[in-house]
CSV table of C-alpha atoms and ligand atoms in Angstrom, one decimal:
chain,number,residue,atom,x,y,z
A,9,UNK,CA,0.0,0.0,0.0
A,10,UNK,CA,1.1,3.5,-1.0
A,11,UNK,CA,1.9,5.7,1.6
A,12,UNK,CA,0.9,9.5,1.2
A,13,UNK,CA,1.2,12.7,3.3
A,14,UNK,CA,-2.5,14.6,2.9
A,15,UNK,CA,-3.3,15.4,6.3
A,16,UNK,CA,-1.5,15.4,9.6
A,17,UNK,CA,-4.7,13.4,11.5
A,18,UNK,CA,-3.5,10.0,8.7
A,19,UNK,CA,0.1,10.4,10.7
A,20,UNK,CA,0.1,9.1,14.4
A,21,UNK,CA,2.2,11.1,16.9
A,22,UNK,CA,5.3,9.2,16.8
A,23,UNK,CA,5.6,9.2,12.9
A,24,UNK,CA,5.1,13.3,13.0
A,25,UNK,CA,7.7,13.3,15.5
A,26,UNK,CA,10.2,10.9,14.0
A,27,UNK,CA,9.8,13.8,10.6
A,28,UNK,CA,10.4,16.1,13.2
A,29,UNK,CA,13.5,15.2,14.4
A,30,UNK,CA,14.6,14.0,10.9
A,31,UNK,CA,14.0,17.8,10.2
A,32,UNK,CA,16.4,18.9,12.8
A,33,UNK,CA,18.8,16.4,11.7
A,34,UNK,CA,18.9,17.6,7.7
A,35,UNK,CA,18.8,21.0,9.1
A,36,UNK,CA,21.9,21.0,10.8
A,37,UNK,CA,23.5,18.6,8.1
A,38,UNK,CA,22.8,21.5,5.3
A,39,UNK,CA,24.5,23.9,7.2
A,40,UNK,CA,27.5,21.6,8.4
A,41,UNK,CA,28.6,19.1,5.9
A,42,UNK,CA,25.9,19.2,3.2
A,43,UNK,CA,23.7,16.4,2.3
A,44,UNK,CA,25.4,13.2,0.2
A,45,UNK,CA,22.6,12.3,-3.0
A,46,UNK,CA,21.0,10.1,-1.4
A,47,UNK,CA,18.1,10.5,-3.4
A,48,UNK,CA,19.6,10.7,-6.8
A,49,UNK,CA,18.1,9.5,-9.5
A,50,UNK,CA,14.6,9.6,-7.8
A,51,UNK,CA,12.2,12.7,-9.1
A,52,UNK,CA,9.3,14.8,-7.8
A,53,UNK,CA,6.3,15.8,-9.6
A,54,UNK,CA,5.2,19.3,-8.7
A,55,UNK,CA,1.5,19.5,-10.1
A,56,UNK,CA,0.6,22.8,-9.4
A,57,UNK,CA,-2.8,24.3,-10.1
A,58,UNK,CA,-2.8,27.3,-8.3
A,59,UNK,CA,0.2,30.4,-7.8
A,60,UNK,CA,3.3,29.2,-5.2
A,61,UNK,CA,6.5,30.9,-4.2
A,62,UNK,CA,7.6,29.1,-1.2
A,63,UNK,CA,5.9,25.8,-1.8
A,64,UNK,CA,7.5,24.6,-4.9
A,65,UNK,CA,10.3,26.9,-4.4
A,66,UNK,CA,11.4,24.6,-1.2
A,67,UNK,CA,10.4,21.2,-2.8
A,68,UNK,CA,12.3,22.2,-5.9
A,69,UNK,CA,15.3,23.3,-4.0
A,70,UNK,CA,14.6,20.1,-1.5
A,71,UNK,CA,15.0,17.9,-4.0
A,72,UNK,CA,18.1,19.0,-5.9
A,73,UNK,CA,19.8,19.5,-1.8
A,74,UNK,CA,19.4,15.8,-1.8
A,75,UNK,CA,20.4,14.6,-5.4
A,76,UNK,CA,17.4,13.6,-7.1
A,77,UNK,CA,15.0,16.3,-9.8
A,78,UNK,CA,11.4,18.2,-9.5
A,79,UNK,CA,9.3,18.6,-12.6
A,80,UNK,CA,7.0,21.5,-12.2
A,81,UNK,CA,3.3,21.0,-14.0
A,82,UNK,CA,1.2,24.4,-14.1
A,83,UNK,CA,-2.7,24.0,-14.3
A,84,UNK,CA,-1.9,24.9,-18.3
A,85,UNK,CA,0.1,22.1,-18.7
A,86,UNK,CA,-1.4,19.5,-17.2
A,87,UNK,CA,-5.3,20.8,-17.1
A,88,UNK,CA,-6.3,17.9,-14.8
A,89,UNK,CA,-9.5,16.8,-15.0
A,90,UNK,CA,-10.8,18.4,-17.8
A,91,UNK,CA,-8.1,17.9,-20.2
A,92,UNK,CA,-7.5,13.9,-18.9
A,93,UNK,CA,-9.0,12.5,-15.7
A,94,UNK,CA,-7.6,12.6,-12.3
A,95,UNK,CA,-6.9,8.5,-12.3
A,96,UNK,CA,-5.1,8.9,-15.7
A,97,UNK,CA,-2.8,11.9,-14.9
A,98,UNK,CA,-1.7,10.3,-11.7
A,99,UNK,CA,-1.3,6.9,-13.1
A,100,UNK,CA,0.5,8.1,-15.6
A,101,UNK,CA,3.0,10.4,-13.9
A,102,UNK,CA,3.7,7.2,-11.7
A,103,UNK,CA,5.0,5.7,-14.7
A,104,UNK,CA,7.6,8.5,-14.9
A,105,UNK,CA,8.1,9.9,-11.2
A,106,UNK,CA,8.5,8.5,-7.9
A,107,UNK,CA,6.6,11.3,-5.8
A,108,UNK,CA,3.7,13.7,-6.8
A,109,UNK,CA,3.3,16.9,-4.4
A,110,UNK,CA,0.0,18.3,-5.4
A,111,UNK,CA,-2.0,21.9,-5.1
A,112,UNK,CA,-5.4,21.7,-5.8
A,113,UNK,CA,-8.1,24.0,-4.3
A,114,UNK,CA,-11.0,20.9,-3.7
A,115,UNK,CA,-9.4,18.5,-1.7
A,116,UNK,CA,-11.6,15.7,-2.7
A,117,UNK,CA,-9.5,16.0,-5.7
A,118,UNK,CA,-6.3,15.5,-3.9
A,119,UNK,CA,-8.2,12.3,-2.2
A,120,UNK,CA,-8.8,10.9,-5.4
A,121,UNK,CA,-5.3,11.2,-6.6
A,122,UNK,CA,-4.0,9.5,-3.8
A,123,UNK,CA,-6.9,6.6,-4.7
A,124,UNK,CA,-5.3,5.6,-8.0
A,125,UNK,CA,-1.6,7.3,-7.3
A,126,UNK,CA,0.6,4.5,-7.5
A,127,UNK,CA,3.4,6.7,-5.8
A,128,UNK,CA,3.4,9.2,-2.7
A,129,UNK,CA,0.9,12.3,-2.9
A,130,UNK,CA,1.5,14.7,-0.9
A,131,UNK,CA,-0.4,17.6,-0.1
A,132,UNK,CA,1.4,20.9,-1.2
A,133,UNK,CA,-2.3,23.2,-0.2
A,134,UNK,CA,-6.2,22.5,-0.8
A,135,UNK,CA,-8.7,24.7,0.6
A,136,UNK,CA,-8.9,22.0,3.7
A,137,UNK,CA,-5.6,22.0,4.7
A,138,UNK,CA,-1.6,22.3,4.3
A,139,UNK,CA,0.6,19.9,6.1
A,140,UNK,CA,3.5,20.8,5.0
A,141,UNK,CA,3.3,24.4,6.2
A,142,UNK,CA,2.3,23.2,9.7
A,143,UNK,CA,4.9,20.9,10.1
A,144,UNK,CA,7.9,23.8,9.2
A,145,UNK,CA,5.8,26.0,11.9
A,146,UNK,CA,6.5,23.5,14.2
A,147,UNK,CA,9.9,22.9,13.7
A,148,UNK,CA,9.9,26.8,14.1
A,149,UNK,CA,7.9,26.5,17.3
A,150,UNK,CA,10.1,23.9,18.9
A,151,UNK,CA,13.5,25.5,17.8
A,152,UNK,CA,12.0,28.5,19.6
A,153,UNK,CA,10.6,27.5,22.6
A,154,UNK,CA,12.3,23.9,22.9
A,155,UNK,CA,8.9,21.9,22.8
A,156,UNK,CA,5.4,22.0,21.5
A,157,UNK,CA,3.4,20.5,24.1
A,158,UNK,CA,1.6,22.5,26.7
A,159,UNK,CA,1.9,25.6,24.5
A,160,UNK,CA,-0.4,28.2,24.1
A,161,UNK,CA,-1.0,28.9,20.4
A,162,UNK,CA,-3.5,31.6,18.9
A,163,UNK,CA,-4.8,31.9,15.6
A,164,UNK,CA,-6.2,35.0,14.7
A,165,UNK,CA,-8.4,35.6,11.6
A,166,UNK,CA,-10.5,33.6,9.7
A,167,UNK,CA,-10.4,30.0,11.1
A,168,UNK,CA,-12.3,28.3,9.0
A,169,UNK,CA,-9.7,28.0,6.5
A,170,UNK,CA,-6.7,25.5,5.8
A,171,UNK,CA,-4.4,27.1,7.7
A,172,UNK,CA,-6.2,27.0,10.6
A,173,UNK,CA,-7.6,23.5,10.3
A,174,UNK,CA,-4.0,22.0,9.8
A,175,UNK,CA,-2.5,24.0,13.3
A,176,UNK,CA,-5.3,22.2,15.0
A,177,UNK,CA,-4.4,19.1,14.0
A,178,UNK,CA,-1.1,20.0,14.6
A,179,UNK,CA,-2.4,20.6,18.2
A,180,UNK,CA,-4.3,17.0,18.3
A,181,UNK,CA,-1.0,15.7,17.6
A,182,UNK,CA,1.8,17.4,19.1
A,183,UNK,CA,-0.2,18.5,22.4
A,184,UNK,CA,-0.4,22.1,22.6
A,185,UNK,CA,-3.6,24.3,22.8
A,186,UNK,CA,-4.8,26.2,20.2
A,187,UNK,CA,-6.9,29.4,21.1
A,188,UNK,CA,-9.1,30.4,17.6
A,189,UNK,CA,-10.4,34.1,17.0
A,190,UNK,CA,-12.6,34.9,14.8
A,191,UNK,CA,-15.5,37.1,13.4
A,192,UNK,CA,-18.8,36.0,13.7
A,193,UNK,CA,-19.6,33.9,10.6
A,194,UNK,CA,-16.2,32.7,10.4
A,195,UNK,CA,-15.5,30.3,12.9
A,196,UNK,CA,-14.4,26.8,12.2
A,197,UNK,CA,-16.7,24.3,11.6
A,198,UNK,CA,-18.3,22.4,14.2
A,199,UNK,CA,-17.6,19.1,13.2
A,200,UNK,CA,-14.0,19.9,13.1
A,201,UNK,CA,-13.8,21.5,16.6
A,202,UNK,CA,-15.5,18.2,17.8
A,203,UNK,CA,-13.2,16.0,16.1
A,204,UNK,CA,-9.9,17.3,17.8
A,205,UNK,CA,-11.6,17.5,20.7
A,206,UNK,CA,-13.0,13.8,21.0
A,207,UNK,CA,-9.5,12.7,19.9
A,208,UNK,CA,-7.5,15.4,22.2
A,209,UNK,CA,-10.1,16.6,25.3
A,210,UNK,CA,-12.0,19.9,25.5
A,211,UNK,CA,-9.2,22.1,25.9
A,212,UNK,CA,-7.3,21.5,22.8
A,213,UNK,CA,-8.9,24.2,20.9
A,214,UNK,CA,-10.8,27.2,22.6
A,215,UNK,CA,-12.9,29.7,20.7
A,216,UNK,CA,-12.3,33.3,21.7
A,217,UNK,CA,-14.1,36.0,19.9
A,218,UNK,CA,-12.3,38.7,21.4
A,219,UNK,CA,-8.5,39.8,20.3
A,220,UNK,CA,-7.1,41.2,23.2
A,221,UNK,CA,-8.7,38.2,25.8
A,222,UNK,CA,-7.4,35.4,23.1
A,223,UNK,CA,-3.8,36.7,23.2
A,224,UNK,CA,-3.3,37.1,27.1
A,225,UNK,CA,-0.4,34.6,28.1
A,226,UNK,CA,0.1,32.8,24.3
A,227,UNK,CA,3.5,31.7,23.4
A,228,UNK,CA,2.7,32.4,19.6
A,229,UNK,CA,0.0,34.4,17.5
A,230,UNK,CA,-0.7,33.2,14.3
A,231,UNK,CA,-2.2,34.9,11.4
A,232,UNK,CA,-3.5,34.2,7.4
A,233,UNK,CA,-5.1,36.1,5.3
A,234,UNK,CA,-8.6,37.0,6.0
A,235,UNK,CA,-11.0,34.9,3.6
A,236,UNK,CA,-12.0,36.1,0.4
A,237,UNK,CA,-8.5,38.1,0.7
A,238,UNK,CA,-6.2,35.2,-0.7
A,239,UNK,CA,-5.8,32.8,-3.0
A,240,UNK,CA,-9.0,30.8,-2.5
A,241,UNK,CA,-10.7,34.0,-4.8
A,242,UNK,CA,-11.5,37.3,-4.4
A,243,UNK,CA,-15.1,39.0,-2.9
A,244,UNK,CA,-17.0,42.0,-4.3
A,245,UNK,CA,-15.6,45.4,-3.5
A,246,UNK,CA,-18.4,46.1,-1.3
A,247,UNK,CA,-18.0,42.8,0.4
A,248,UNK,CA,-14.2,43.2,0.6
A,249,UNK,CA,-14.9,47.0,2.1
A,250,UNK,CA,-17.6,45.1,4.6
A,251,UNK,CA,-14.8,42.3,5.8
A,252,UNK,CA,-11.9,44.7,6.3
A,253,UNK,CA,-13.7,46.3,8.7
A,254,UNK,CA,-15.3,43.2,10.5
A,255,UNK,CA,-11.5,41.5,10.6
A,256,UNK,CA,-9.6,45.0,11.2
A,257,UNK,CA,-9.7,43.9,15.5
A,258,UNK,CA,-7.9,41.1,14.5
A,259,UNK,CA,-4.9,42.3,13.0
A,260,UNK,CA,-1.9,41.5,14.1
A,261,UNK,CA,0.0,44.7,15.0
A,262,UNK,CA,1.8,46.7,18.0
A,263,UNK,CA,-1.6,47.2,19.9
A,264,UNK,CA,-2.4,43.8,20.2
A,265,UNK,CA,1.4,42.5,20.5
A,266,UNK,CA,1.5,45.0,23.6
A,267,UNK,CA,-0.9,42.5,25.4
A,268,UNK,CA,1.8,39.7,24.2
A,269,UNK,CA,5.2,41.1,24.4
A,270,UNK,CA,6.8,38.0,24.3
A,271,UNK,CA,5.2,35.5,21.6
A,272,UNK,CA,6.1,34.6,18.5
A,273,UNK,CA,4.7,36.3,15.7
A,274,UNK,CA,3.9,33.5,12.7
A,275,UNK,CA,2.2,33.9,9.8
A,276,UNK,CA,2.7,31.6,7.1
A,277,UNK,CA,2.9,34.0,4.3
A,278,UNK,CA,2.2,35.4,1.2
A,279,UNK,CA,1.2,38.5,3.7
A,280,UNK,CA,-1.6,41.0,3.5
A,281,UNK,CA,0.6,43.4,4.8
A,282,UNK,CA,-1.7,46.6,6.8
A,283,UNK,CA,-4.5,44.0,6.5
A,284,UNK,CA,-4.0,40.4,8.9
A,285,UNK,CA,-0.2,42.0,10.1
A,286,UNK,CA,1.2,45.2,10.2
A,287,UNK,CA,5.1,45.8,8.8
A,288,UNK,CA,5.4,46.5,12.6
A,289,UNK,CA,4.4,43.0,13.6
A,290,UNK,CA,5.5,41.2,10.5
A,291,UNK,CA,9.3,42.6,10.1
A,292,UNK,CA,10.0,42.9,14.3
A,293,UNK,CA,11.8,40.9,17.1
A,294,UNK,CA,9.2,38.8,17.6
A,295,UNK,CA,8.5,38.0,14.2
A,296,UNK,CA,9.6,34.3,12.8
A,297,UNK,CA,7.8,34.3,9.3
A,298,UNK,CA,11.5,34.0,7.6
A,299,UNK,CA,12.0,31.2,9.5
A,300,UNK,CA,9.0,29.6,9.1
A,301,UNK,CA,9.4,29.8,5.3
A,302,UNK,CA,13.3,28.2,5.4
A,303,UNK,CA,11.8,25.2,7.5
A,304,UNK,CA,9.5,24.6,4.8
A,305,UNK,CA,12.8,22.8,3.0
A,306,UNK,CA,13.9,20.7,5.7
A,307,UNK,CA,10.6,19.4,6.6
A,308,UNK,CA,9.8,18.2,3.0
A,309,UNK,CA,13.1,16.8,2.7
A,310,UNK,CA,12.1,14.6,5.6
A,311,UNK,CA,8.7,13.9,4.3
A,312,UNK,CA,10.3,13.2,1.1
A,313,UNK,CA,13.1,10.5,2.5
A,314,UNK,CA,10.2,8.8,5.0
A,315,UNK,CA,7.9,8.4,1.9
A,316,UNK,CA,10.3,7.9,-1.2
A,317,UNK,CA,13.4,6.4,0.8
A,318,UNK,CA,17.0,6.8,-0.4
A,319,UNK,CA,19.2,5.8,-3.5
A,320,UNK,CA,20.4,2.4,-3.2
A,321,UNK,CA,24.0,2.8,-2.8
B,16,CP,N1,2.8,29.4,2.6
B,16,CP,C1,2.7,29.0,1.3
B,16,CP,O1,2.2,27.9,1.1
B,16,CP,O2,3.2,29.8,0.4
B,16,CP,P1,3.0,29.7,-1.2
B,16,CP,O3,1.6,29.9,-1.5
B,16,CP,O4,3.9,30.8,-1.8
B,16,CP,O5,3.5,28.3,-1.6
């Protein structure tokens, strides 16, 4: 059975970890010795259908750290699902590739690769969720504060989006608390809340409507763009004008940070900056969105050893 990285709630605790530490280990061994190929000759589909920077920027580079090659497949040139079917394109690129990292916006789609994929999917974005951002912010978490659980972690914004959704799981998993703050109208859903919390207990994820309460003794705030401000498509003017100022308590800025003067500031970029962070917030001490996006490669360079495995020698 092919094994495929889609969502952090497939992985059990001591599997996430094990990519953790592997992390830390390639970390270190990039900025030491460098990395022998040990995956040369093995190569990494990159089927994109929506805009990336650092996402196939840190497979690519990933990839080529550790010997082996990415291909990167715009929507244009693959066009999957209209153009082919989903079973054909991935069935197909398994004849050529050992590894397929894929962003597509319905992540029923990204199920179905993984159905008839007969190599490693893993899940570079969908509108659900993005496992391969939470596990860099993480690593950045646990570099920072030298362990994950017991933490107090907030996420400010629009929960109901894939951001959010993966740093709860993340939470299920690794043991800290997350604190969401939202809007009205844009909490997570219910059936997700219930999940972590059946799995984890009650007080794995708290709902917090207020800013300034949510961030009173947190180790990290969180931010993403607020929804119908990113990738996932664009609002009317009138509703964008409406959700500014509905969202505009929860930026993350030197207001709020004066009620958290010591937590990390993450954010897992692009940035909407003067809209979910200010430049204040974003670009000072506290800050650790550079980081955050330079773990991206040593975590998928784990994920990609644990699921593709080395050269033979
Ligand atoms: N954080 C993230 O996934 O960035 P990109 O959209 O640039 O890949």
């Amino acid at each position: 059975m092919v094994k495929h990285f889609l969502s952090l709630m497939d992985w059990s605790t001591p599997d996430l970890e094990e990519l953790l530490d592997k992390a830390t280990f390639l970390k270190r061994e990039h900025f030491s010795t460098g990395h022998p190929p040990v995956m040369r000759g093995k190569t990494l589909a990159l089927v994109f259908q929506k805009p990336s920077l650092r996402t196939r920027v840190s497979f690519e580079i990933a990839i080529q750290q550790l010997g082996g090659h990415a291909l990167y497949l715009c929507k244009d040139d693959v066009d999957m699902g209209d153009r082919e079917s989903i079973a054909d394109v991935v069935r197909v690129l398994g004849e050529y590739v050992h590894s397929i990292a894929a962003r597509v916006s319905d992540h029923n789609n990204l199920l179905e690769m993984a159905t008839w994929s007969p190599v490693p999917v893993i899940n570079a974005l969908t509108k659900h969720n993005h496992p391969c951002q939470a596990m860099a912010d993480v690593l950045t978490i646990q570099e920072e504060l030298g362990q994950l659980a017991g933490l107090k972690v907030v996420y400010l914004g629009s929960s109901n989006q894939d951001t959010a959704r993966s740093l709860l799981f993340a939470a299920v998993k690794f043991g800290f608390q997350l604190i969401l703050s939202s809007p009205e109208g844009f909490w997570m859903e219910a059936e997700t809340l219930d999940m972590a919390r059946a799995i984890a207990g009650e007080q794995v994820v708290q709902c917090v409507s207020n800013p300034t309460e949510a961030v009173q003794k947190v180790d990290v705030i969180y931010t993403d763009s607020w929804e119908g401000m990113g990738m996932w498509g664009k609002v009317s003017d009138a509703e964008a004008t409406r959700r500014l100022h509905l969202f505009s308590p929860y930026q993350v800025n030197e207001s709020l940070m004066a009620h958290a003067p010591k937590a990390l500031i993450m954010h897992c970029m692009p940035a909407n900056r003067g809209q979910e962070i200010s430049d204040a917030a974003a670009d000072g001490i506290q800050s650790r969105l550079l980081q955050q996006a330079q773990n991206r490669v040593h975590v998928q360079k784990a994920i990609l050893l644990h699921l593709v495995g080395c050269a033979a020698a």
